[in-house]
């Protein structure tokens, strides 16, 4: 069974630029999550999708972050414009009913 | 609100020694508890989970954890450390079985180093 795929794996941008991350969940997994993991901290949930609907986006900074999950499969997380404090690893996870399975993450560096 | 506290951001043990990583939780409802491991430049992998079926939970790679309600703890142990155990370990709590109904709240993580 293929795992959760994410791309790119690494991205370096300057502040005020925009960036997008892509996630392909495990086939058949209805629930998809985006987490932000700042260096030295545990992952923090940004947004949760159930199929293509948003379940929880209470911790998503909506003035600069946006996410979508078209057709209930792949998802894209966008930051526009980026700030220095957005430097982090962005993890995507998916679940069918129980455990969450995580992708390898995208490491974003904002300079 | 739920929270997790991991005592010790860095733990170092010798190969073959006991591994003990501490986790205390706060939850107003019966919690579901998880331990994840993260190797460098990789995502998180589930080690084990507590879902109220048994207080002593066995996971992969020889790890186990014991749920102690009176101490609000869920410490992770392994009798004998191996070099391949060097990684970062995260404790997490959920008010649901980590599925679509609940979110995971993670601790800050404990980096385990294993000395030869």
mmCIF file of N, CA and C in Angstrom, chain A residues 10-103:
data_model
loop_
_atom_site.group_PDB
_atom_site.id
_atom_site.type_symbol
_atom_site.label_atom_id
_atom_site.label_comp_id
_atom_site.label_asym_id
_atom_site.label_seq_id
_atom_site.Cartn_x
_atom_site.Cartn_y
_atom_site.Cartn_z
ATOM 1 N N UNK A 10 11.420 20.007 -0.071
ATOM 2 C CA UNK A 10 12.089 21.188 0.469
ATOM 3 C C UNK A 10 11.743 22.398 -0.398
ATOM 4 N N UNK A 11 11.627 23.550 0.275
ATOM 5 C CA UNK A 11 11.333 24.778 -0.437
ATOM 6 C C UNK A 11 11.938 25.945 0.315
ATOM 7 N N UNK A 12 12.641 26.792 -0.413
ATOM 8 C CA UNK A 12 13.196 28.016 0.169
ATOM 9 C C UNK A 12 12.617 29.184 -0.599
ATOM 10 N N UNK A 13 12.021 30.128 0.119
ATOM 11 C CA UNK A 13 11.454 31.315 -0.511
ATOM 12 C C UNK A 13 11.809 32.539 0.319
ATOM 13 N N UNK A 14 11.604 33.702 -0.265
ATOM 14 C CA UNK A 14 11.803 34.934 0.468
ATOM 15 C C UNK A 14 10.472 35.364 1.070
ATOM 16 N N UNK A 15 10.570 36.140 2.151
ATOM 17 C CA UNK A 15 9.334 36.611 2.774
ATOM 18 C C UNK A 15 8.536 37.433 1.770
ATOM 19 N N UNK A 16 7.239 37.355 1.928
ATOM 20 C CA UNK A 16 6.249 38.013 1.070
ATOM 21 C C UNK A 16 5.989 37.254 -0.238
ATOM 22 N N UNK A 17 6.779 36.213 -0.506
ATOM 23 C CA UNK A 17 6.468 35.385 -1.668
ATOM 24 C C UNK A 17 5.361 34.387 -1.308
ATOM 25 N N UNK A 18 4.851 33.715 -2.321
ATOM 26 C CA UNK A 18 3.834 32.699 -2.094
ATOM 27 C C UNK A 18 4.407 31.311 -2.356
ATOM 28 N N UNK A 19 3.763 30.312 -1.765
ATOM 29 C CA UNK A 19 4.242 28.938 -1.907
ATOM 30 C C UNK A 19 3.045 27.992 -1.782
ATOM 31 N N UNK A 20 3.137 26.850 -2.433
ATOM 32 C CA UNK A 20 2.067 25.852 -2.362
ATOM 33 C C UNK A 20 2.656 24.475 -2.134
ATOM 34 N N UNK A 21 1.971 23.694 -1.318
ATOM 35 C CA UNK A 21 2.378 22.333 -1.019
ATOM 36 C C UNK A 21 1.258 21.398 -1.474
ATOM 37 N N UNK A 22 1.683 20.221 -1.901
ATOM 38 C CA UNK A 22 0.721 19.249 -2.417
ATOM 39 C C UNK A 22 0.760 17.974 -1.590
ATOM 40 N N UNK A 23 -0.399 17.361 -1.413
ATOM 41 C CA UNK A 23 -0.493 16.125 -0.658
ATOM 42 C C UNK A 23 -1.423 15.155 -1.380
ATOM 43 N N UNK A 24 -0.970 13.919 -1.493
ATOM 44 C CA UNK A 24 -1.796 12.840 -2.036
ATOM 45 C C UNK A 24 -1.969 11.800 -0.939
ATOM 46 N N UNK A 25 -3.168 11.655 -0.383
ATOM 47 C CA UNK A 25 -3.354 10.739 0.741
ATOM 48 C C UNK A 25 -3.378 9.279 0.302
ATOM 49 N N UNK A 26 -3.427 8.400 1.266
ATOM 50 C CA UNK A 26 -3.560 6.970 0.970
ATOM 51 C C UNK A 26 -4.925 6.751 0.314
ATOM 52 N N UNK A 27 -4.933 5.943 -0.701
ATOM 53 C CA UNK A 27 -6.155 5.707 -1.461
ATOM 54 C C UNK A 27 -7.295 5.238 -0.562
ATOM 55 N N UNK A 28 -8.427 5.912 -0.690
ATOM 56 C CA UNK A 28 -9.592 5.523 0.089
ATOM 57 C C UNK A 28 -9.731 6.218 1.435
ATOM 58 N N UNK A 29 -8.709 6.945 1.855
ATOM 59 C CA UNK A 29 -8.789 7.647 3.133
ATOM 60 C C UNK A 29 -9.623 8.913 2.990
ATOM 61 N N UNK A 30 -10.697 8.974 3.756
ATOM 62 C CA UNK A 30 -11.624 10.091 3.628
ATOM 63 C C UNK A 30 -11.145 11.349 4.349
ATOM 64 N N UNK A 31 -10.362 11.160 5.396
ATOM 65 C CA UNK A 31 -9.958 12.298 6.223
ATOM 66 C C UNK A 31 -8.512 12.686 5.927
ATOM 67 N N UNK A 32 -8.301 13.978 5.768
ATOM 68 C CA UNK A 32 -6.973 14.489 5.460
ATOM 69 C C UNK A 32 -6.668 15.649 6.385
ATOM 70 N N UNK A 33 -5.432 15.698 6.869
ATOM 71 C CA UNK A 33 -4.997 16.715 7.829
ATOM 72 C C UNK A 33 -3.741 17.412 7.311
ATOM 73 N N UNK A 34 -3.636 18.688 7.616
ATOM 74 C CA UNK A 34 -2.395 19.431 7.433
ATOM 75 C C UNK A 34 -1.929 19.900 8.808
ATOM 76 N N UNK A 35 -0.651 19.615 9.108
ATOM 77 C CA UNK A 35 -0.030 20.040 10.359
ATOM 78 C C UNK A 35 1.160 20.947 10.054
ATOM 79 N N UNK A 36 1.428 21.846 10.983
ATOM 80 C CA UNK A 36 2.636 22.665 10.939
ATOM 81 C C UNK A 36 3.535 22.249 12.100
ATOM 82 N N UNK A 37 4.781 21.931 11.811
ATOM 83 C CA UNK A 37 5.727 21.529 12.851
ATOM 84 C C UNK A 37 6.913 22.485 12.841
ATOM 85 N N UNK A 38 6.899 23.388 13.792
ATOM 86 C CA UNK A 38 8.006 24.339 13.957
ATOM 87 C C UNK A 38 9.133 23.640 14.700
ATOM 88 N N UNK A 39 10.360 23.990 14.358
ATOM 89 C CA UNK A 39 11.532 23.347 14.956
ATOM 90 C C UNK A 39 11.454 23.358 16.470
ATOM 91 N N UNK A 40 11.613 22.187 17.071
ATOM 92 C CA UNK A 40 11.599 22.102 18.526
ATOM 93 C C UNK A 40 10.219 21.946 19.125
ATOM 94 N N UNK A 41 9.211 21.827 18.277
ATOM 95 C CA UNK A 41 7.839 21.678 18.770
ATOM 96 C C UNK A 41 7.162 20.472 18.133
ATOM 97 N N UNK A 42 6.061 20.066 18.722
ATOM 98 C CA UNK A 42 5.263 19.011 18.122
ATOM 99 C C UNK A 42 4.387 19.566 17.019
ATOM 100 N N UNK A 43 3.877 18.690 16.169
ATOM 101 C CA UNK A 43 2.993 19.154 15.097
ATOM 102 C C UNK A 43 1.736 19.815 15.648
ATOM 103 N N UNK A 44 1.273 20.838 14.942
ATOM 104 C CA UNK A 44 0.048 21.535 15.305
ATOM 105 C C UNK A 44 -0.907 21.471 14.128
ATOM 106 N N UNK A 45 -2.142 21.056 14.388
ATOM 107 C CA UNK A 45 -3.116 20.932 13.322
ATOM 108 C C UNK A 45 -3.465 22.288 12.735
ATOM 109 N N UNK A 46 -3.418 22.372 11.403
ATOM 110 C CA UNK A 46 -3.858 23.578 10.712
ATOM 111 C C UNK A 46 -5.281 23.416 10.194
ATOM 112 N N UNK A 47 -5.553 22.303 9.543
ATOM 113 C CA UNK A 47 -6.864 22.101 8.946
ATOM 114 C C UNK A 47 -7.119 20.611 8.777
ATOM 115 N N UNK A 48 -8.403 20.257 8.892
ATOM 116 C CA UNK A 48 -8.836 18.873 8.729
ATOM 117 C C UNK A 48 -9.980 18.828 7.727
ATOM 118 N N UNK A 49 -9.863 17.937 6.742
ATOM 119 C CA UNK A 49 -10.893 17.721 5.745
ATOM 120 C C UNK A 49 -11.538 16.350 5.949
ATOM 121 N N UNK A 50 -12.827 16.305 5.719
ATOM 122 C CA UNK A 50 -13.541 15.033 5.627
ATOM 123 C C UNK A 50 -14.098 15.000 4.206
ATOM 124 N N UNK A 51 -13.542 14.090 3.388
ATOM 125 C CA UNK A 51 -13.797 14.125 1.945
ATOM 126 C C UNK A 51 -13.376 15.503 1.433
ATOM 127 N N UNK A 52 -14.234 16.288 0.820
ATOM 128 C CA UNK A 52 -13.782 17.597 0.357
ATOM 129 C C UNK A 52 -14.341 18.738 1.195
ATOM 130 N N UNK A 53 -14.883 18.403 2.359
ATOM 131 C CA UNK A 53 -15.404 19.432 3.249
ATOM 132 C C UNK A 53 -14.478 19.683 4.429
ATOM 133 N N UNK A 54 -14.447 20.924 4.904
ATOM 134 C CA UNK A 54 -13.604 21.293 6.035
ATOM 135 C C UNK A 54 -14.296 20.945 7.346
ATOM 136 N N UNK A 55 -13.598 20.177 8.188
ATOM 137 C CA UNK A 55 -14.127 19.816 9.500
ATOM 138 C C UNK A 55 -13.657 20.802 10.561
ATOM 139 N N UNK A 56 -12.372 21.162 10.486
ATOM 140 C CA UNK A 56 -11.793 22.048 11.502
ATOM 141 C C UNK A 56 -10.690 22.870 10.863
ATOM 142 N N UNK A 57 -10.838 24.162 10.858
ATOM 143 C CA UNK A 57 -9.769 25.063 10.390
ATOM 144 C C UNK A 57 -9.559 26.187 11.395
ATOM 145 N N UNK A 58 -9.851 25.900 12.656
ATOM 146 C CA UNK A 58 -9.805 26.925 13.684
ATOM 147 C C UNK A 58 -8.394 27.465 13.923
ATOM 148 N N UNK A 59 -7.360 26.684 13.608
ATOM 149 C CA UNK A 59 -5.994 27.148 13.846
ATOM 150 C C UNK A 59 -5.284 27.537 12.547
ATOM 151 N N UNK A 60 -6.001 27.670 11.498
ATOM 152 C CA UNK A 60 -5.427 28.088 10.222
ATOM 153 C C UNK A 60 -5.420 29.612 10.146
ATOM 154 N N UNK A 61 -4.256 30.234 9.962
ATOM 155 C CA UNK A 61 -4.207 31.703 9.816
ATOM 156 C C UNK A 61 -4.788 32.107 8.464
ATOM 157 N N UNK A 62 -6.062 32.372 8.469
ATOM 158 C CA UNK A 62 -6.781 32.496 7.211
ATOM 159 C C UNK A 62 -6.435 33.755 6.418
ATOM 160 N N UNK A 63 -5.733 34.688 7.069
ATOM 161 C CA UNK A 63 -5.346 35.885 6.311
ATOM 162 C C UNK A 63 -4.228 35.567 5.319
ATOM 163 N N UNK A 64 -3.521 34.464 5.528
ATOM 164 C CA UNK A 64 -2.405 34.154 4.630
ATOM 165 C C UNK A 64 -2.380 32.699 4.168
ATOM 166 N N UNK A 65 -3.039 31.826 4.912
ATOM 167 C CA UNK A 65 -3.041 30.403 4.573
ATOM 168 C C UNK A 65 -4.394 30.026 3.953
ATOM 169 N N UNK A 66 -4.328 29.151 2.970
ATOM 170 C CA UNK A 66 -5.553 28.592 2.412
ATOM 171 C C UNK A 66 -5.296 27.139 2.034
ATOM 172 N N UNK A 67 -6.343 26.356 2.033
ATOM 173 C CA UNK A 67 -6.210 24.946 1.672
ATOM 174 C C UNK A 67 -7.466 24.488 0.967
ATOM 175 N N UNK A 68 -7.275 23.555 0.073
ATOM 176 C CA UNK A 68 -8.421 22.982 -0.614
ATOM 177 C C UNK A 68 -8.183 21.506 -0.863
ATOM 178 N N UNK A 69 -9.276 20.799 -1.014
ATOM 179 C CA UNK A 69 -9.191 19.376 -1.307
ATOM 180 C C UNK A 69 -10.251 19.091 -2.375
ATOM 181 N N UNK A 70 -9.815 19.186 -3.589
ATOM 182 C CA UNK A 70 -10.723 19.002 -4.701
ATOM 183 C C UNK A 70 -11.039 17.527 -4.889
ATOM 184 N N UNK A 71 -12.303 17.241 -5.116
ATOM 185 C CA UNK A 71 -12.770 15.881 -5.400
ATOM 186 C C UNK A 71 -12.477 14.907 -4.261
ATOM 187 N N UNK A 72 -12.178 15.450 -3.085
ATOM 188 C CA UNK A 72 -11.998 14.591 -1.923
ATOM 189 C C UNK A 72 -10.774 13.705 -1.962
ATOM 190 N N UNK A 73 -9.774 14.069 -2.775
ATOM 191 C CA UNK A 73 -8.571 13.234 -2.854
ATOM 192 C C UNK A 73 -7.357 14.094 -2.502
ATOM 193 N N UNK A 74 -6.667 14.611 -3.537
ATOM 194 C CA UNK A 74 -5.476 15.429 -3.299
ATOM 195 C C UNK A 74 -5.838 16.732 -2.603
ATOM 196 N N UNK A 75 -4.823 17.290 -1.954
ATOM 197 C CA UNK A 75 -5.021 18.570 -1.277
ATOM 198 C C UNK A 75 -3.835 19.483 -1.527
ATOM 199 N N UNK A 76 -4.118 20.782 -1.513
ATOM 200 C CA UNK A 76 -3.072 21.792 -1.660
ATOM 201 C C UNK A 76 -3.178 22.777 -0.515
ATOM 202 N N UNK A 77 -2.044 23.099 0.076
ATOM 203 C CA UNK A 77 -1.954 24.118 1.126
ATOM 204 C C UNK A 77 -1.134 25.273 0.557
ATOM 205 N N UNK A 78 -1.666 26.488 0.667
ATOM 206 C CA UNK A 78 -0.976 27.648 0.118
ATOM 207 C C UNK A 78 -0.717 28.680 1.203
ATOM 208 N N UNK A 79 0.415 29.357 1.074
ATOM 209 C CA UNK A 79 0.750 30.478 1.955
ATOM 210 C C UNK A 79 1.032 31.683 1.065
ATOM 211 N N UNK A 80 0.321 32.788 1.342
ATOM 212 C CA UNK A 80 0.500 33.989 0.539
ATOM 213 C C UNK A 80 0.036 35.214 1.315
ATOM 214 N N UNK A 81 0.920 36.117 1.682
ATOM 215 C CA UNK A 81 2.368 36.078 1.524
ATOM 216 C C UNK A 81 3.037 35.386 2.711
ATOM 217 N N UNK A 82 4.190 34.799 2.495
ATOM 218 C CA UNK A 82 4.889 34.094 3.568
ATOM 219 C C UNK A 82 5.605 35.061 4.499
ATOM 220 N N UNK A 83 5.682 34.674 5.768
ATOM 221 C CA UNK A 83 6.428 35.411 6.776
ATOM 222 C C UNK A 83 7.565 34.527 7.293
ATOM 223 N N UNK A 84 8.512 35.171 7.942
ATOM 224 C CA UNK A 84 9.654 34.425 8.478
ATOM 225 C C UNK A 84 9.199 33.317 9.429
ATOM 226 N N UNK A 85 8.156 33.617 10.223
ATOM 227 C CA UNK A 85 7.705 32.638 11.215
ATOM 228 C C UNK A 85 6.980 31.443 10.614
ATOM 229 N N UNK A 86 6.791 31.458 9.292
ATOM 230 C CA UNK A 86 6.177 30.307 8.636
ATOM 231 C C UNK A 86 7.195 29.203 8.350
ATOM 232 N N UNK A 87 8.451 29.475 8.622
ATOM 233 C CA UNK A 87 9.474 28.438 8.432
ATOM 234 C C UNK A 87 9.151 27.263 9.339
ATOM 235 N N UNK A 88 8.969 26.099 8.742
ATOM 236 C CA UNK A 88 8.515 24.929 9.489
ATOM 237 C C UNK A 88 8.474 23.743 8.530
ATOM 238 N N UNK A 89 8.147 22.590 9.094
ATOM 239 C CA UNK A 89 7.829 21.419 8.270
ATOM 240 C C UNK A 89 6.314 21.297 8.223
ATOM 241 N N UNK A 90 5.777 21.134 7.025
ATOM 242 C CA UNK A 90 4.335 20.990 6.855
ATOM 243 C C UNK A 90 4.044 19.528 6.548
ATOM 244 N N UNK A 91 3.316 18.930 7.469
ATOM 245 C CA UNK A 91 3.013 17.504 7.385
ATOM 246 C C UNK A 91 1.575 17.298 6.937
ATOM 247 N N UNK A 92 1.403 16.343 6.073
ATOM 248 C CA UNK A 92 0.075 15.922 5.662
ATOM 249 C C UNK A 92 -0.155 14.524 6.229
ATOM 250 N N UNK A 93 -1.363 14.268 6.685
ATOM 251 C CA UNK A 93 -1.717 12.949 7.198
ATOM 252 C C UNK A 93 -3.097 12.581 6.681
ATOM 253 N N UNK A 94 -3.363 11.286 6.628
ATOM 254 C CA UNK A 94 -4.695 10.840 6.231
ATOM 255 C C UNK A 94 -5.124 9.678 7.106
ATOM 256 N N UNK A 95 -6.421 9.500 7.210
ATOM 257 C CA UNK A 95 -6.958 8.380 7.987
ATOM 258 C C UNK A 95 -8.243 7.893 7.355
ATOM 259 N N UNK A 96 -8.484 6.587 7.559
ATOM 260 C CA UNK A 96 -9.739 5.999 7.070
ATOM 261 C C UNK A 96 -10.772 6.050 8.194
ATOM 262 N N UNK A 97 -10.444 5.380 9.279
ATOM 263 C CA UNK A 97 -11.315 5.409 10.447
ATOM 264 C C UNK A 97 -10.482 5.641 11.701
ATOM 265 N N UNK A 98 -9.343 5.029 11.787
ATOM 266 C CA UNK A 98 -8.556 5.041 13.015
ATOM 267 C C UNK A 98 -7.281 5.846 12.888
ATOM 268 N N UNK A 99 -6.145 5.167 12.852
ATOM 269 C CA UNK A 99 -4.859 5.864 12.956
ATOM 270 C C UNK A 99 -4.624 6.820 11.805
ATOM 271 N N UNK A 100 -3.892 7.888 12.137
ATOM 272 C CA UNK A 100 -3.456 8.828 11.120
ATOM 273 C C UNK A 100 -2.107 8.363 10.583
ATOM 274 N N UNK A 101 -1.969 8.410 9.269
ATOM 275 C CA UNK A 101 -0.731 8.049 8.595
ATOM 276 C C UNK A 101 -0.129 9.321 8.020
ATOM 277 N N UNK A 102 1.146 9.541 8.342
ATOM 278 C CA UNK A 102 1.784 10.792 7.974
ATOM 279 C C UNK A 102 2.683 10.652 6.745
ATOM 280 N N UNK A 103 2.718 11.714 5.968
ATOM 281 C CA UNK A 103 3.667 11.816 4.882
ATOM 282 C C UNK A 103 5.018 12.302 5.384
#
